[in-house]
Coordinates of C-alpha atoms in Angstrom, one line a residue:
Chain E
M283 CA 122.8 91.7 101.5
E284 CA 125.0 88.6 100.9
E285 CA 127.7 88.6 98.3
N286 CA 126.8 87.4 94.8
K287 CA 123.1 87.3 95.7
R288 CA 120.5 89.3 93.9
P289 CA 118.9 91.9 96.1
L290 CA 115.4 91.4 97.3
I291 CA 113.2 94.3 96.3
L292 CA 109.7 95.0 97.7
V293 CA 107.5 97.1 95.4
S294 CA 104.2 98.7 96.4
N295 CA 102.1 101.7 95.5
D296 CA 98.9 103.4 96.5
D297 CA 96.5 102.2 93.8
G298 CA 97.1 98.6 92.9
A299 CA 99.4 96.4 90.9
E300 CA 97.8 96.9 87.5
W301 CA 98.6 100.5 86.9
P302 CA 101.3 101.5 84.4
G303 CA 103.4 103.3 87.0
I304 CA 104.0 100.2 89.2
R305 CA 104.4 98.0 86.2
A306 CA 107.2 100.1 84.8
L307 CA 108.8 100.3 88.3
T308 CA 108.6 96.5 88.6
R309 CA 110.1 96.0 85.1
I310 CA 113.1 98.1 86.1
A311 CA 113.5 96.5 89.6
R312 CA 113.4 93.1 88.0
T313 CA 116.6 93.8 86.0
M314 CA 118.4 94.4 89.3
G315 CA 117.0 92.0 91.8
D316 CA 114.3 89.5 92.8
V317 CA 111.0 91.4 93.1
V318 CA 108.0 90.9 95.4
V319 CA 105.1 93.2 94.6
V320 CA 102.6 93.7 97.4
A321 CA 100.1 96.3 96.3
P322 CA 96.6 97.3 97.5
T323 CA 93.6 95.7 95.8
Q324 CA 91.8 99.1 95.6
H325 CA 92.6 102.8 95.1
Q326 CA 94.3 104.1 98.2
S327 CA 95.0 107.7 97.2
G328 CA 95.4 110.1 100.1
K329 CA 95.8 107.2 102.6
S330 CA 98.9 108.7 104.3
S331 CA 100.3 106.2 106.8
A332 CA 96.9 104.8 107.6
I333 CA 96.8 101.2 108.9
T334 CA 93.9 98.7 109.1
I335 CA 93.0 97.9 112.7
I336 CA 89.2 97.3 112.9
N337 CA 89.1 94.7 110.2
P338 CA 91.5 91.8 109.5
L339 CA 93.7 91.9 106.4
R340 CA 93.7 89.4 103.6
S341 CA 96.2 88.9 100.8
T342 CA 96.0 87.1 97.5
L343 CA 98.8 85.5 95.5
V344 CA 98.3 87.0 92.0
E345 CA 101.4 85.9 90.0
K346 CA 104.5 83.8 90.6
H347 CA 107.7 83.6 88.6
H348 CA 111.2 82.6 89.7
D349 CA 112.2 86.2 90.1
L350 CA 108.8 88.0 90.6
I351 CA 106.0 87.3 93.0
K352 CA 102.9 89.5 93.2
Y353 CA 100.4 89.8 96.0
A354 CA 97.3 91.9 96.3
V355 CA 96.3 93.1 99.8
H356 CA 92.9 94.3 100.9
G357 CA 94.3 97.2 102.8
T358 CA 96.3 100.4 102.8
P359 CA 99.8 101.0 101.3
V360 CA 101.4 100.8 104.8
D361 CA 99.4 97.6 105.5
C362 CA 101.1 96.1 102.3
V363 CA 104.6 96.8 103.7
K364 CA 103.7 95.5 107.2
I365 CA 102.1 92.3 106.0
A366 CA 105.0 91.7 103.5
M367 CA 107.6 92.1 106.3
N368 CA 105.6 90.0 108.8
A369 CA 104.1 87.3 106.7
L370 CA 104.5 87.3 102.9
L371 CA 108.3 87.4 102.7
D372 CA 108.8 84.4 105.0
G373 CA 111.1 86.4 107.3
R374 CA 113.4 87.6 104.5
K375 CA 114.2 91.3 104.9
P376 CA 114.1 93.3 101.7
D377 CA 117.3 95.1 100.6
L378 CA 115.2 97.9 99.1
I379 CA 111.6 99.1 99.1
L380 CA 110.2 101.0 96.2
S381 CA 106.8 102.8 95.8
G382 CA 105.0 104.2 92.8
I383 CA 105.5 105.3 90.2
N384 CA 102.5 107.5 91.2
H385 CA 100.7 109.5 88.6
G386 CA 100.2 112.7 90.5
P387 CA 102.9 114.7 92.4
N388 CA 103.7 114.0 96.0
M389 CA 105.7 117.1 96.8
G390 CA 105.2 119.8 99.4
L391 CA 102.4 119.2 101.8
S392 CA 101.1 116.3 99.7
T393 CA 103.9 114.3 101.3
T394 CA 101.7 114.2 104.5
Y395 CA 98.7 112.8 102.8
S396 CA 100.4 110.5 100.3
G397 CA 100.0 106.7 100.5
T398 CA 102.9 106.4 98.1
V399 CA 105.1 108.2 100.6
G400 CA 103.5 106.2 103.5
V401 CA 105.1 103.0 102.0
V402 CA 108.6 104.4 102.2
L403 CA 108.2 106.0 105.6
E404 CA 107.2 102.5 106.8
G405 CA 110.3 101.2 105.1
A406 CA 112.4 103.7 107.0
I407 CA 110.8 102.5 110.3
H408 CA 112.0 99.0 109.4
H409 CA 115.5 100.4 108.6
I410 CA 115.3 99.5 104.9
P411 CA 116.4 101.9 102.2
S412 CA 113.2 103.0 100.6
V413 CA 112.4 105.3 97.6
A414 CA 109.0 106.7 96.5
F415 CA 108.5 107.9 92.9
S416 CA 105.8 110.2 91.6
I417 CA 105.3 112.2 88.4
D418 CA 103.6 115.6 88.2
D419 CA 100.9 114.3 85.8
N420 CA 97.5 113.2 87.1
N421 CA 96.7 111.2 84.0
P422 CA 97.2 107.6 85.1
K423 CA 98.3 106.8 81.5
G424 CA 100.6 109.8 81.2
S425 CA 104.0 109.1 79.6
L426 CA 106.8 107.9 81.8
L427 CA 109.3 108.1 79.0
Y428 CA 111.5 110.8 80.4
C429 CA 111.5 109.7 84.0
L430 CA 112.3 106.0 83.6
P431 CA 116.1 106.5 83.1
Y432 CA 116.2 108.6 86.3
V433 CA 114.2 105.8 88.2
E434 CA 116.8 103.3 87.1
K435 CA 119.8 105.5 88.1
M436 CA 118.2 106.3 91.4
I437 CA 117.6 102.6 92.2
K438 CA 121.2 101.7 91.3
Q439 CA 122.6 104.6 93.4
V440 CA 120.5 103.6 96.4
L441 CA 121.4 99.9 96.1
E442 CA 125.1 100.9 95.8
K443 CA 125.4 103.7 98.3
G444 CA 122.4 103.1 100.6
L445 CA 120.5 105.8 102.6
P446 CA 121.2 107.0 106.2
D447 CA 119.4 104.8 108.7
G448 CA 115.8 105.9 109.2
V449 CA 115.8 108.1 106.1
C450 CA 113.7 107.4 103.0
L451 CA 113.6 109.3 99.7
N452 CA 110.6 111.0 98.1
V453 CA 111.3 111.5 94.4
N454 CA 109.1 113.6 92.1
F455 CA 109.4 114.0 88.4
P456 CA 108.1 116.9 86.2
K457 CA 105.7 116.0 83.4
G458 CA 107.7 115.8 80.1
A459 CA 111.4 116.5 79.7
I460 CA 113.6 116.6 82.8
K461 CA 116.4 119.2 83.2
G462 CA 118.2 117.4 86.0
I463 CA 117.6 116.2 89.5
K464 CA 118.0 118.1 92.8
A465 CA 118.3 117.2 96.5
T466 CA 115.5 119.2 98.0
T467 CA 113.4 119.9 101.1
T468 CA 109.6 119.6 101.5
A469 CA 107.8 122.9 100.6
M470 CA 105.3 123.9 103.2
G471 CA 102.1 125.5 101.9
Y472 CA 98.3 125.1 101.8
W473 CA 95.4 124.5 99.6
T474 CA 92.8 127.1 98.6
A475 CA 89.1 126.5 98.1
E476 CA 89.4 122.9 99.2
Y477 CA 85.9 121.7 98.5
D478 CA 83.5 121.8 95.6
H479 CA 80.1 121.9 97.3
R480 CA 77.2 120.2 95.5
V481 CA 73.6 119.2 96.2
D482 CA 72.4 115.7 95.3
P483 CA 69.0 115.0 93.6
A484 CA 67.4 114.5 97.0
G485 CA 68.6 117.9 98.2
R486 CA 71.4 116.7 100.4
D487 CA 74.8 118.5 100.5
Y488 CA 78.0 116.8 99.4
Y489 CA 81.6 118.0 99.0
W490 CA 84.4 117.0 96.6
L491 CA 88.0 117.5 97.7
Q492 CA 89.7 119.8 95.2
G493 CA 91.8 123.0 95.5
E494 CA 95.1 124.4 94.4
Y495 CA 98.4 124.1 96.2
V496 CA 100.0 127.3 97.2
S497 CA 103.6 127.2 98.4
E498 CA 104.2 129.5 101.4
D499 CA 107.6 130.4 100.3
P500 CA 107.6 130.1 96.5
N501 CA 111.1 131.7 96.2
D502 CA 112.8 129.2 98.5
D503 CA 115.2 127.5 96.1
T504 CA 115.8 124.5 98.4
T505 CA 112.2 123.1 98.0
D506 CA 110.7 120.3 95.9
H507 CA 108.0 122.6 94.8
Y508 CA 110.5 125.2 93.5
W509 CA 112.4 122.8 91.4
L510 CA 109.5 120.7 90.2
Q511 CA 107.8 123.8 88.8
R512 CA 111.1 124.6 86.9
G513 CA 111.3 121.2 85.2
Y514 CA 113.7 119.4 87.5
A515 CA 113.2 116.1 89.3
T516 CA 113.5 116.3 93.1
A517 CA 114.7 113.9 95.7
T518 CA 113.7 114.8 99.3
P519 CA 115.1 112.9 102.3
C520 CA 112.3 112.2 104.8
H521 CA 112.1 110.6 108.3
V522 CA 109.2 109.6 110.5
D523 CA 110.0 111.7 113.6
M524 CA 107.8 114.7 113.6
T525 CA 109.1 116.2 116.8
E526 CA 109.8 119.9 116.5
H527 CA 112.8 120.2 118.8
K528 CA 112.9 124.0 118.5
A529 CA 109.6 124.2 120.3
L530 CA 110.6 122.1 123.3
A531 CA 111.5 125.2 125.4
H532 CA 108.1 126.8 124.7
V533 CA 106.4 123.5 125.7
A534 CA 108.5 123.2 128.9
N535 CA 107.2 126.6 129.8
L536 CA 103.6 125.7 128.9
V537 CA 103.6 122.6 131.1
D538 CA 105.2 124.5 134.1
F539 CA 101.9 124.8 136.0
Chain G
M174 CA 90.9 136.6 118.7
E175 CA 88.9 139.8 119.3
E176 CA 88.9 141.3 122.8
N177 CA 86.0 140.2 125.1
K178 CA 84.9 137.6 122.6
R179 CA 84.8 133.9 123.6
P180 CA 87.3 131.9 121.6
L181 CA 86.0 129.5 118.9
I182 CA 87.2 126.0 119.6
L183 CA 87.0 123.2 117.1
V184 CA 86.9 119.7 118.6
S185 CA 87.4 116.4 116.8
N186 CA 88.7 112.9 117.4
D187 CA 89.2 109.6 115.6
D188 CA 86.2 107.6 116.5
G189 CA 83.0 109.7 116.7
A190 CA 81.3 112.2 118.8
E191 CA 79.5 109.9 121.2
W192 CA 82.5 108.4 123.0
P193 CA 83.3 109.5 126.6
G194 CA 86.7 111.0 125.7
I195 CA 85.4 113.6 123.3
R196 CA 82.4 114.3 125.5
A197 CA 84.6 115.1 128.4
L198 CA 86.9 117.2 126.2
T199 CA 83.8 119.1 124.8
R200 CA 82.5 119.8 128.3
I201 CA 85.8 121.4 129.3
A202 CA 86.2 123.3 126.1
R203 CA 82.6 124.7 126.5
T204 CA 83.6 126.3 129.8
M205 CA 86.2 128.4 127.9
G206 CA 84.7 129.1 124.5
D207 CA 82.1 128.5 121.8
V208 CA 82.6 124.9 120.6
V209 CA 82.0 123.3 117.3
V210 CA 82.4 119.5 117.3
V211 CA 83.1 117.9 113.9
A212 CA 83.8 114.2 114.4
P213 CA 83.8 111.2 112.2
T214 CA 80.6 109.0 111.9
Q215 CA 82.7 105.8 112.2
H216 CA 85.7 104.4 114.0
Q217 CA 88.8 105.9 112.3
S218 CA 91.6 104.3 114.4
G219 CA 94.9 104.3 112.6
K220 CA 93.8 106.7 109.9
S221 CA 96.9 108.9 110.2
S222 CA 96.6 112.0 108.0
A223 CA 94.4 110.1 105.4
I224 CA 92.0 112.2 103.4
T225 CA 88.9 111.2 101.3
I226 CA 89.5 111.8 97.6
I227 CA 87.7 109.1 95.6
N228 CA 84.3 109.7 97.3
P229 CA 82.6 112.9 98.2
L230 CA 82.2 113.9 101.8
R231 CA 78.9 114.4 103.6
S232 CA 78.2 116.0 106.9
T233 CA 75.2 115.9 109.2
L234 CA 74.2 118.6 111.8
V235 CA 73.6 116.5 115.0
E236 CA 73.1 119.1 117.7
K237 CA 72.8 122.9 118.0
H238 CA 73.0 125.1 121.1
H239 CA 74.0 128.8 121.4
D240 CA 77.5 127.8 122.4
L241 CA 77.8 124.2 121.0
I242 CA 77.2 122.8 117.5
K243 CA 77.9 119.2 116.6
Y244 CA 78.4 117.7 113.1
A245 CA 79.1 114.2 112.1
V246 CA 81.3 113.7 108.9
H247 CA 81.4 110.5 106.8
G248 CA 85.2 110.7 106.6
T249 CA 88.5 110.7 108.3
P250 CA 89.7 112.8 111.2
V251 CA 91.6 115.1 108.8
D252 CA 88.5 115.4 106.6
C253 CA 86.7 116.7 109.7
V254 CA 89.1 119.5 110.1
K255 CA 89.3 120.4 106.4
I256 CA 85.5 120.5 105.9
A257 CA 85.1 122.5 109.1
M258 CA 87.6 125.1 107.9
N259 CA 86.2 125.2 104.4
A260 CA 82.5 124.8 104.8
L261 CA 81.0 124.2 108.3
L262 CA 82.4 127.2 110.2
D263 CA 81.1 129.8 107.7
G264 CA 84.6 131.1 107.2
R265 CA 85.3 131.7 110.9
K266 CA 88.8 130.5 111.8
P267 CA 89.0 128.6 115.1
D268 CA 91.2 130.0 117.8
L269 CA 92.1 126.5 119.0
I270 CA 91.7 122.9 117.7
L271 CA 91.4 120.0 120.2
S272 CA 91.5 116.3 119.4
G273 CA 90.6 113.3 121.6
I274 CA 90.6 112.4 124.4
N275 CA 91.6 109.1 122.7
H276 CA 91.5 105.9 124.8
G277 CA 94.7 104.3 123.7
P278 CA 98.2 106.0 123.8
N279 CA 99.5 107.9 120.8
M280 CA 103.1 108.2 121.8
G281 CA 106.3 107.0 120.0
L282 CA 105.8 105.6 116.5
S283 CA 102.0 105.6 117.1
T284 CA 102.1 109.3 116.4
T285 CA 102.6 108.4 112.7
Y286 CA 99.5 106.2 112.5
S287 CA 97.2 108.2 114.7
G288 CA 94.1 109.9 113.4
T289 CA 93.9 111.7 116.8
V290 CA 97.3 113.3 116.0
G291 CA 96.3 113.7 112.3
V292 CA 93.7 116.3 113.5
V293 CA 96.2 118.5 115.1
L294 CA 98.8 118.2 112.4
E295 CA 96.1 119.5 110.1
G296 CA 95.5 122.3 112.6
A297 CA 99.2 123.2 112.4
I298 CA 99.0 123.3 108.6
H299 CA 96.2 125.9 109.0
H300 CA 98.4 127.8 111.6
I301 CA 95.9 127.2 114.4
P302 CA 97.1 126.2 117.9
S303 CA 96.1 122.5 118.2
V304 CA 96.4 119.9 120.9
A305 CA 95.7 116.2 120.8
F306 CA 95.0 114.3 124.0
S307 CA 95.3 110.5 124.5
I308 CA 95.3 108.3 127.6
D309 CA 97.3 105.1 127.9
D310 CA 94.2 102.9 128.5
N311 CA 92.6 101.0 125.6
N312 CA 89.3 100.6 127.4
P313 CA 87.0 103.2 125.8
K314 CA 85.2 103.6 129.1
G315 CA 88.4 103.8 131.2
S316 CA 88.4 106.5 133.9
L317 CA 89.5 110.0 132.8
L318 CA 89.4 111.3 136.4
Y319 CA 93.1 112.0 136.8
C320 CA 93.7 113.5 133.4
L321 CA 90.8 116.0 133.2
P322 CA 92.5 118.7 135.4
Y323 CA 95.6 118.5 133.2
V324 CA 93.4 118.8 130.0
E325 CA 91.8 121.9 131.5
K326 CA 95.2 123.5 132.4
M327 CA 96.7 122.6 129.1
I328 CA 93.8 124.2 127.2
K329 CA 94.1 127.4 129.3
Q330 CA 97.8 127.6 128.8
V331 CA 97.6 127.2 125.1
L332 CA 94.8 129.7 124.8
E333 CA 96.8 132.2 126.8
K334 CA 100.4 131.6 125.6
G335 CA 99.7 130.0 122.1
L336 CA 102.0 127.7 120.3
P337 CA 104.8 128.5 117.8
D338 CA 103.5 128.8 114.3
G339 CA 103.2 125.4 112.6
V340 CA 103.6 123.4 115.8
C341 CA 100.9 121.3 117.4
L342 CA 101.0 119.4 120.7
N343 CA 100.6 115.7 121.2
V344 CA 99.7 115.1 124.9
N345 CA 99.6 111.6 126.4
F346 CA 98.4 110.6 129.9
P347 CA 99.3 107.5 131.9
K348 CA 96.4 105.4 133.2
G349 CA 95.6 106.3 136.7
A350 CA 97.4 108.8 138.9
I351 CA 99.7 111.3 137.2
K352 CA 103.0 112.3 138.8
G353 CA 103.5 115.4 136.6
I354 CA 103.8 116.5 133.0
K355 CA 106.9 116.7 130.9
A356 CA 107.8 118.4 127.5
T357 CA 109.1 115.4 125.5
T358 CA 110.2 114.1 122.1
T359 CA 108.7 111.3 120.1
A360 CA 110.3 107.9 120.9
M361 CA 111.4 106.0 117.9
G362 CA 110.8 102.2 117.9
Y363 CA 109.1 99.3 116.3
W364 CA 106.5 96.6 116.8
T365 CA 107.2 92.9 117.2
A366 CA 105.0 90.1 115.9
E367 CA 102.7 92.5 114.2
Y368 CA 100.1 90.1 112.9
D369 CA 98.0 87.3 114.4
H370 CA 97.5 84.9 111.5
R371 CA 94.2 82.9 111.4
V372 CA 92.4 80.8 108.9
D373 CA 88.6 81.3 108.3
P374 CA 86.1 78.5 108.1
A375 CA 86.5 78.3 104.3
G376 CA 90.3 77.8 104.7
R377 CA 91.4 81.3 103.7
D378 CA 94.1 83.2 105.6
Y379 CA 93.5 86.4 107.4
Y380 CA 95.6 88.6 109.6
W381 CA 94.8 90.8 112.6
L382 CA 97.1 93.7 113.4
Q383 CA 98.6 93.3 116.9
G384 CA 102.1 93.5 118.4
E385 CA 103.9 95.1 121.2
Y386 CA 105.8 98.4 120.9
V387 CA 109.5 98.4 121.6
S388 CA 111.3 101.6 122.1
E389 CA 114.7 101.7 120.3
D390 CA 116.2 103.8 123.0
P391 CA 114.4 102.9 126.2
N392 CA 116.8 104.9 128.4
D393 CA 116.5 108.2 126.5
D394 CA 114.9 110.4 129.2
T395 CA 113.7 113.0 126.7
T396 CA 111.0 110.7 125.1
D397 CA 107.3 110.4 125.6
H398 CA 107.7 106.6 125.9
Y399 CA 110.1 107.0 128.8
W400 CA 108.0 109.3 130.9
L401 CA 104.6 107.8 130.1
Q402 CA 106.0 104.4 131.4
R403 CA 107.0 106.2 134.6
G404 CA 103.5 107.7 135.3
Y405 CA 104.0 111.1 133.9
A406 CA 101.9 112.9 131.3
T407 CA 103.8 114.0 128.2
A408 CA 103.5 116.9 125.8
T409 CA 105.4 116.6 122.5
P410 CA 105.6 119.4 120.0
C411 CA 105.2 118.1 116.5
H412 CA 105.3 119.7 113.0
V413 CA 104.3 118.5 109.6
D414 CA 107.6 118.8 107.8
M415 CA 109.2 115.4 107.6
T416 CA 112.4 116.6 105.7
E417 CA 115.5 115.1 107.2
H418 CA 117.9 118.0 106.6
K419 CA 120.9 116.1 108.0
A420 CA 120.6 113.7 105.0
L421 CA 120.6 116.4 102.3
A422 CA 124.4 116.1 101.7
H423 CA 124.0 112.3 101.2
V424 CA 121.2 112.8 98.8
A425 CA 123.0 115.5 96.9
N426 CA 125.8 112.9 96.4
L427 CA 123.3 110.2 95.3
V428 CA 121.7 112.4 92.6
D429 CA 125.1 113.5 91.2
F430 CA 124.9 111.2 88.2

């Protein structure tokens, strides 16, 4: 970013610009830079890195101040980043992309399904330092009191020290008081009893997603799951490349036919 | 799998059970095992690992033979795998999950956005050997003539030799004749000019996703992009964990406040 110029900060989330989490994040970001909020018009929970292909995208200018502009986009969280970068920011490249604050944790395997995290993976693709924030509290009005000072410090640190190229941060906060913050890995695991099976009044089956997350290695003290359960905030560096290099020899053997 | 028992093969894709790609894949799978097809009712291109949370899921039994059952699910590709594992397969665990054959390549960064790949990442989460197939031809009726023998061999190899736990395969075929098949990594890159901006008859802006993929390291001869461009099929091992371990020290420094 140029000297003496306020940083340009792009803010998004997975469920729209009017929720307390993104409003709090925007308030903090605004103290440190010029902010453009580009958020989905509708709930986009569980949208991962989905993009809109079959239909065109539309965006609406919602609010405009000298240091804050808000757009609503009829698409996914990743669509919001893409259309911001390609159209809404008039070619300016953000110095920082922020996502959240999501009510509901995005640690462990949830990282894969999370639209909140999708935003910052897309930021990493565009080589922009990007940080996602989530709190382990599914109540959309749950208190953010304890996590806001950490959000502010994290943003300052990332603006000052940057992130390695292609790496974004997935930050999770416990509900309530925070004992500290740890650099962590993503806990692998699975859900049990994933669907609640019901029958509608016409006798047709339907299924609600539910289930409980089980960490596959609950005693691994490097993971986000481990520390979040113990009252710590977690910051996990993520990248887009899902190649499992360790398996290349096995695959080379498989394709030797 | 038990001795002398035909393997149970779950087949899905990102755009529904009636397309030539999944029909061809199902025909091959059926020669090697009992097949359950669980595919979306609607086009799900670009759905990544998205899951349906806000609405309930419904499934419809479409076809039933002694060795082939087909369901249509009103959801995403990953929903199809989850509901199969949790409800439609009556608790049986598939020996193999197949996805595709998708018309349109899913190499490089497209891996991130691909619903076809989402299916096999979900398979990896469930510790089931899983293989996604795509062809570098966006015409949904484009010929599969050259790739089908490779599909058959790959399925046989994976049934026989398995995959490392937590690893799935992302296989891409060139359009037309195939020079061979390579074990590859995922090419990192970006799209240029991602949106086609238009104005509707009422004067409102809308944007179509488009763009051309640019590999960031076009001379890296380990990548799927490199070999696919040169007429080879590619098989890339992928896993779900997006943690960038190399960045942990940087993050530990960032959170030391």
